[in-house]
PDB file of C-alpha atoms in Angstrom:
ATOM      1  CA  UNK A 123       0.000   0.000   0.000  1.00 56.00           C
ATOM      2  CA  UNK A 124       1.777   3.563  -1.171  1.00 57.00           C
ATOM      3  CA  UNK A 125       0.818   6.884  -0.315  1.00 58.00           C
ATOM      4  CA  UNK A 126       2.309   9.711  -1.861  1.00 59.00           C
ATOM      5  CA  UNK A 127       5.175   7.441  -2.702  1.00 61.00           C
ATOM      6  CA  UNK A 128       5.360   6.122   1.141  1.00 66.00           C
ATOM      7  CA  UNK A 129       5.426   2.590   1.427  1.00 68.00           C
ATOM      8  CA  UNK A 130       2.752   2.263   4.377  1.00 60.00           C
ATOM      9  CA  UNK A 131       2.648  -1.380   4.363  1.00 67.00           C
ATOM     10  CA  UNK A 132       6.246  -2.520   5.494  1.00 73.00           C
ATOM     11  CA  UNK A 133       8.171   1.135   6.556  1.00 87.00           C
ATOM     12  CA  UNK A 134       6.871   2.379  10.183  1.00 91.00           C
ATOM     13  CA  UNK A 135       6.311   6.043   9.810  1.00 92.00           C
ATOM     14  CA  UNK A 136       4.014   6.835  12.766  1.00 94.00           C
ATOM     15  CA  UNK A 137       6.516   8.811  14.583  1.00 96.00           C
ATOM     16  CA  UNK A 138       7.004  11.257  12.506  1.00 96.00           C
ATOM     17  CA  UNK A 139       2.962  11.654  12.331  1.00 97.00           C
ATOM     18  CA  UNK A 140       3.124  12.960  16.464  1.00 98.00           C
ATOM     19  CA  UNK A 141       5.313  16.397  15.090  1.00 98.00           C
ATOM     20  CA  UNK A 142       3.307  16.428  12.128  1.00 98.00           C
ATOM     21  CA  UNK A 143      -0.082  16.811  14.484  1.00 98.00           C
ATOM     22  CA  UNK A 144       1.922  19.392  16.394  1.00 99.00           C
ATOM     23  CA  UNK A 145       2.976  21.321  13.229  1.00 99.00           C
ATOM     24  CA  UNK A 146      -1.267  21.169  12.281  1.00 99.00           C
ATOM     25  CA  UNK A 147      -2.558  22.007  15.656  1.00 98.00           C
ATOM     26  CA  UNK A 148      -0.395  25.381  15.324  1.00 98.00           C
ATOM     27  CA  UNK A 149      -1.423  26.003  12.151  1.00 98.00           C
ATOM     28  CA  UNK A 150      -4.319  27.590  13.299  1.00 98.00           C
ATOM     29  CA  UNK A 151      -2.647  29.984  15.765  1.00 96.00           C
ATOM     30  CA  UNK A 152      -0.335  31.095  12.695  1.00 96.00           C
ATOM     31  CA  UNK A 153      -3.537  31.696  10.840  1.00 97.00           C
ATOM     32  CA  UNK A 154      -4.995  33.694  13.874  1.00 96.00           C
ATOM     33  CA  UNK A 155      -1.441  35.762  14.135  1.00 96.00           C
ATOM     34  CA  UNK A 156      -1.622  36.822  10.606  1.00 96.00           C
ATOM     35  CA  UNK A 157      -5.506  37.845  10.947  1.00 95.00           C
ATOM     36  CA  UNK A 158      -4.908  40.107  13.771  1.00 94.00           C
ATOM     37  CA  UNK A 159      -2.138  41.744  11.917  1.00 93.00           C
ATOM     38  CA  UNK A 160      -0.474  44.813  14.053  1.00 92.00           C
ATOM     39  CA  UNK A 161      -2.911  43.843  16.973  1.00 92.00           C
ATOM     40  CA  UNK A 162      -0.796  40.758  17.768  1.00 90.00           C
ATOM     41  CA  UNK A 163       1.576  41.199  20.719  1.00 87.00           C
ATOM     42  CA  UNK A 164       4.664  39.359  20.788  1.00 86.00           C
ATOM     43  CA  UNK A 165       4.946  39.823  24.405  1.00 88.00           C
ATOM     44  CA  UNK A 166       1.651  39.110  25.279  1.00 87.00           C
ATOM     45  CA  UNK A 167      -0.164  36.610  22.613  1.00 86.00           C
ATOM     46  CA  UNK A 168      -2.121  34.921  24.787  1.00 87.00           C
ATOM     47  CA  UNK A 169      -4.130  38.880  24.887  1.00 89.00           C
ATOM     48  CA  UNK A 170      -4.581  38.418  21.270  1.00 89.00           C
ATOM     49  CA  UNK A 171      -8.315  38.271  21.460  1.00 88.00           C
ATOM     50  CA  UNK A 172      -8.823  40.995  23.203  1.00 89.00           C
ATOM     51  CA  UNK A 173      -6.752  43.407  21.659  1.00 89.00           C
ATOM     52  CA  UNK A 174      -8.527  42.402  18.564  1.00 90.00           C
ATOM     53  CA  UNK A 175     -11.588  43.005  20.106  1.00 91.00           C
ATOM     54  CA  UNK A 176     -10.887  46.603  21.214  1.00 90.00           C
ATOM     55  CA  UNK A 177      -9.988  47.682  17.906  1.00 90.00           C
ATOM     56  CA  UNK A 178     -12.888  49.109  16.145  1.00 91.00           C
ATOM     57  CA  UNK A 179     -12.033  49.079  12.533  1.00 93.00           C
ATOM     58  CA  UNK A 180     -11.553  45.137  12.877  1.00 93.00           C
ATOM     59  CA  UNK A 181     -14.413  43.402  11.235  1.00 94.00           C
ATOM     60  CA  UNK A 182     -16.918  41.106  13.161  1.00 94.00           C
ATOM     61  CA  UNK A 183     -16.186  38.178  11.026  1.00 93.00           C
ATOM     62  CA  UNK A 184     -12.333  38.362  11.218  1.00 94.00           C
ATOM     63  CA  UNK A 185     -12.561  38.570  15.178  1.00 95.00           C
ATOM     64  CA  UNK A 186     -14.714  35.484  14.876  1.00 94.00           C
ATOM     65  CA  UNK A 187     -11.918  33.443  12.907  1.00 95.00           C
ATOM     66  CA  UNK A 188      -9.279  34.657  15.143  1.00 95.00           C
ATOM     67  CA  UNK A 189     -11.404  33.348  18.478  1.00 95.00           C
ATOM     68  CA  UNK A 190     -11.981  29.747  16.268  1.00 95.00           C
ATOM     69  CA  UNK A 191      -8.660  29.887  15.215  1.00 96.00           C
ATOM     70  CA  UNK A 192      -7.059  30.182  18.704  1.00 96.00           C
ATOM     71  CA  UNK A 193      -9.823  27.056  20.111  1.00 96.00           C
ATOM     72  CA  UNK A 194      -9.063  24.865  17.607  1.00 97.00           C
ATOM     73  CA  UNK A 195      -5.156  25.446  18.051  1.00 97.00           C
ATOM     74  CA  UNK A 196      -6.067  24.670  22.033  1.00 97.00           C
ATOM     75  CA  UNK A 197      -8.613  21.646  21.250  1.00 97.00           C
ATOM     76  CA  UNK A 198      -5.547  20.118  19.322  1.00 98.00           C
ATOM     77  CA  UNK A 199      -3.323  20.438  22.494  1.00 98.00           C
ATOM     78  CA  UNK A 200      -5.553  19.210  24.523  1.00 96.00           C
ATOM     79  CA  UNK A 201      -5.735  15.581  22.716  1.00 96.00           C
ATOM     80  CA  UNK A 202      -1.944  15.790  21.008  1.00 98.00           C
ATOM     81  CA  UNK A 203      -0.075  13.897  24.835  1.00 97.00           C
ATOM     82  CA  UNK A 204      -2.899  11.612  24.549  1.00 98.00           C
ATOM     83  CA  UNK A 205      -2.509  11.190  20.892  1.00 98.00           C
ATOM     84  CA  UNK A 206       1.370  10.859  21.210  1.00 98.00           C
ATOM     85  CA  UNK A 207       1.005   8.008  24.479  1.00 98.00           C
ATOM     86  CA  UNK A 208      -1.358   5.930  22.186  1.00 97.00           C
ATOM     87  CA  UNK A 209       1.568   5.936  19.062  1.00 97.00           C
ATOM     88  CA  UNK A 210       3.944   4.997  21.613  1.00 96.00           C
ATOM     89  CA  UNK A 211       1.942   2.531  23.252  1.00 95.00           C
ATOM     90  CA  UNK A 212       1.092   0.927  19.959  1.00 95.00           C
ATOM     91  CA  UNK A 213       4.909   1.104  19.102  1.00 94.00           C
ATOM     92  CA  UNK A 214       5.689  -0.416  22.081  1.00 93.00           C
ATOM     93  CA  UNK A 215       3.280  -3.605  22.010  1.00 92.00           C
ATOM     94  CA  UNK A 216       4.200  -4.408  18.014  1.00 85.00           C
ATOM     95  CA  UNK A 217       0.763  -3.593  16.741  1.00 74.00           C
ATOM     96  CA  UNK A 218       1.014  -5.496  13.458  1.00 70.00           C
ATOM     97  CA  UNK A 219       0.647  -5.005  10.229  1.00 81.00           C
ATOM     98  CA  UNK A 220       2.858  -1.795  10.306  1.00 91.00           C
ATOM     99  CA  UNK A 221       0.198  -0.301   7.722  1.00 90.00           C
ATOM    100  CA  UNK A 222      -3.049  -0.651  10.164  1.00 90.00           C
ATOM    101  CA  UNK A 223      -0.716   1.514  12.594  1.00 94.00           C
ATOM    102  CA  UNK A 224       0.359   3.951   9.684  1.00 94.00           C
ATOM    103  CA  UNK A 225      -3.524   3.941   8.283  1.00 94.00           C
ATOM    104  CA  UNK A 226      -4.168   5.143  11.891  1.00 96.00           C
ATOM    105  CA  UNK A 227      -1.716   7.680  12.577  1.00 96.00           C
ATOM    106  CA  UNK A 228      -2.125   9.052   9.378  1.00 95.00           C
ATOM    107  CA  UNK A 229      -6.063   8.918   9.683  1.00 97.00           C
ATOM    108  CA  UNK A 230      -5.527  11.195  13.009  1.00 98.00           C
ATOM    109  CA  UNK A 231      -3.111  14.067  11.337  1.00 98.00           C
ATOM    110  CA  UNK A 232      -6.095  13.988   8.200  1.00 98.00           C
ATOM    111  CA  UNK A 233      -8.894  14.614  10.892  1.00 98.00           C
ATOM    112  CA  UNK A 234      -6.793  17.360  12.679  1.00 98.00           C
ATOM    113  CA  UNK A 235      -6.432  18.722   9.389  1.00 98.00           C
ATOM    114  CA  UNK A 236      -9.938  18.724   8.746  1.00 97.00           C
ATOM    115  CA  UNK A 237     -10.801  19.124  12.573  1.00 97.00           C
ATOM    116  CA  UNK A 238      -9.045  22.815  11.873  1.00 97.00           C
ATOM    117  CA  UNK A 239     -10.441  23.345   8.640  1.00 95.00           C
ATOM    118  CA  UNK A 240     -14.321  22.697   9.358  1.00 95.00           C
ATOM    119  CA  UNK A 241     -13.519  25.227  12.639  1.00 94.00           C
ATOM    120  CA  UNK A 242     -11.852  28.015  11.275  1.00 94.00           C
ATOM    121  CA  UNK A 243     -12.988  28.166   7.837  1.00 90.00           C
ATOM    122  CA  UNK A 244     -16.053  26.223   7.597  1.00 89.00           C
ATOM    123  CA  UNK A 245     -17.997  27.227  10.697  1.00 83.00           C
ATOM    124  CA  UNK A 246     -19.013  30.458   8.426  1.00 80.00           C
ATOM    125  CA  UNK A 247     -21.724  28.381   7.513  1.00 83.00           C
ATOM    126  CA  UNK A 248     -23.690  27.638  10.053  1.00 82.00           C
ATOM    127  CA  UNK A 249     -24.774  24.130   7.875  1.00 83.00           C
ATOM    128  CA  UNK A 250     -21.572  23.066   8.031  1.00 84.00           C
ATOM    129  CA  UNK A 251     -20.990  23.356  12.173  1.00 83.00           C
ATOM    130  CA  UNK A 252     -22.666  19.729  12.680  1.00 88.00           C
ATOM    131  CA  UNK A 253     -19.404  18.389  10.619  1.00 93.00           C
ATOM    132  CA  UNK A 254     -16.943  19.556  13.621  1.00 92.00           C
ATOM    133  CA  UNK A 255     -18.042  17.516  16.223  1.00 93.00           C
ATOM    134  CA  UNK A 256     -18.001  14.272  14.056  1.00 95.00           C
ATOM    135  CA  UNK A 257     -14.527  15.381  12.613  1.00 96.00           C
ATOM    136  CA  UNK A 258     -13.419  15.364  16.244  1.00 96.00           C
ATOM    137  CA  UNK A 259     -14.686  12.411  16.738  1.00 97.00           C
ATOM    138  CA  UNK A 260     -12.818  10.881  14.313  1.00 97.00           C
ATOM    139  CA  UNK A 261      -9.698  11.935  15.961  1.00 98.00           C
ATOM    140  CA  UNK A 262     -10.678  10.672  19.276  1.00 98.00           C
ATOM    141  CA  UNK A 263     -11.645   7.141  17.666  1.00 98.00           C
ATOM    142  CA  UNK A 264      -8.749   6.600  16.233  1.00 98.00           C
ATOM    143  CA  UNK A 265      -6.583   7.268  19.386  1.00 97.00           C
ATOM    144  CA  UNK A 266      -8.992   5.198  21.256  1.00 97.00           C
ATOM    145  CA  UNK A 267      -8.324   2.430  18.079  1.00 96.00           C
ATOM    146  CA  UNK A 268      -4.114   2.610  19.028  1.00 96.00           C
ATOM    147  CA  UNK A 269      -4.246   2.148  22.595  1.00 95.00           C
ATOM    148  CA  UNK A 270      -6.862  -1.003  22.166  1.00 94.00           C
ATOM    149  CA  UNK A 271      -4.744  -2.197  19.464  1.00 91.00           C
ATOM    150  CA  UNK A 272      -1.949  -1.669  22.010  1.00 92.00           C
ATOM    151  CA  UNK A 273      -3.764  -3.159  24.984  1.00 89.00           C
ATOM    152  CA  UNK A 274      -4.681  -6.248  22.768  1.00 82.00           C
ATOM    153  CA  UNK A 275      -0.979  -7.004  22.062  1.00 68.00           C
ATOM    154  CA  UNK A 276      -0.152  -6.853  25.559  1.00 56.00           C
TER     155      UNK A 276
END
């Protein structure tokens, strides 16, 4: 089985999928950094919001995509140690076939992908804001799915 030229059947590559769900659960704080423009404090980003908010001549929408933008980058750290223990768990126990564990870990850095996509971009459309939940979902199942996998091989 290849993807993108990566031979997910018989190379292990789900280590490298842990600082690739880092580098996507920041993406959206990079995206929120670049909305608020001048209003983004170096020394104080975690004021980001509201220094946004104060400023009068930023639209309504754009404040709204900063706020999503800075929740989904914290939703993401709040399941990446969890998501990391379950790759090193399954590691660990010699879940086999390599590809079900690379199917996984690649399946969780897609629905963080999407997770951040559906939240930030998406959520515009106020049809489209059932799709986050299920997206996280996703994510959750498939951590759940490594450390069973794990468990099982113990």
């Amino acid at each position: 089985m290849s993807f993108l030229g990566l031979d997910l059947a018989s190379t292990n590559y789900s280590y490298y999928s842990i600082p690739a769900a880092f580098l996507i659960t920041m993406a959206p704080n990079v995206y929120a950094m670049v909305l608020a423009g001048k209003n983004y404090d170096l020394n104080q980003p975690r004021r980001t919001e509201e220094i946004c908010a104060k400023d009068t001549s930023m639209p309504k929408p754009t404040l709204q995509k900063i706020s999503r933008a800075k929740a989904a980058t914290a939703n993401g750290f709040e399941t990446l140690s969890l998501y990391a223990a379950s790759v090193v768990a399954a590691n660990a126990s010699g879940v086999v076939p390599v590809s079900k564990l690379n199917t996984l870990t690649l399946g969780y850095v897609v629905s963080r992908a999407a997770y951040n996509f559906v939240y930030v971009v998406a959520q515009d459309n106020k049809k489209l804001a059932s799709i986050r939940p299920l997206v996280w979902a996703a994510g959750v199942i498939i951590i759940m799915n490594l450390f069973v996998s794990a468990g099982g091989k113990v």
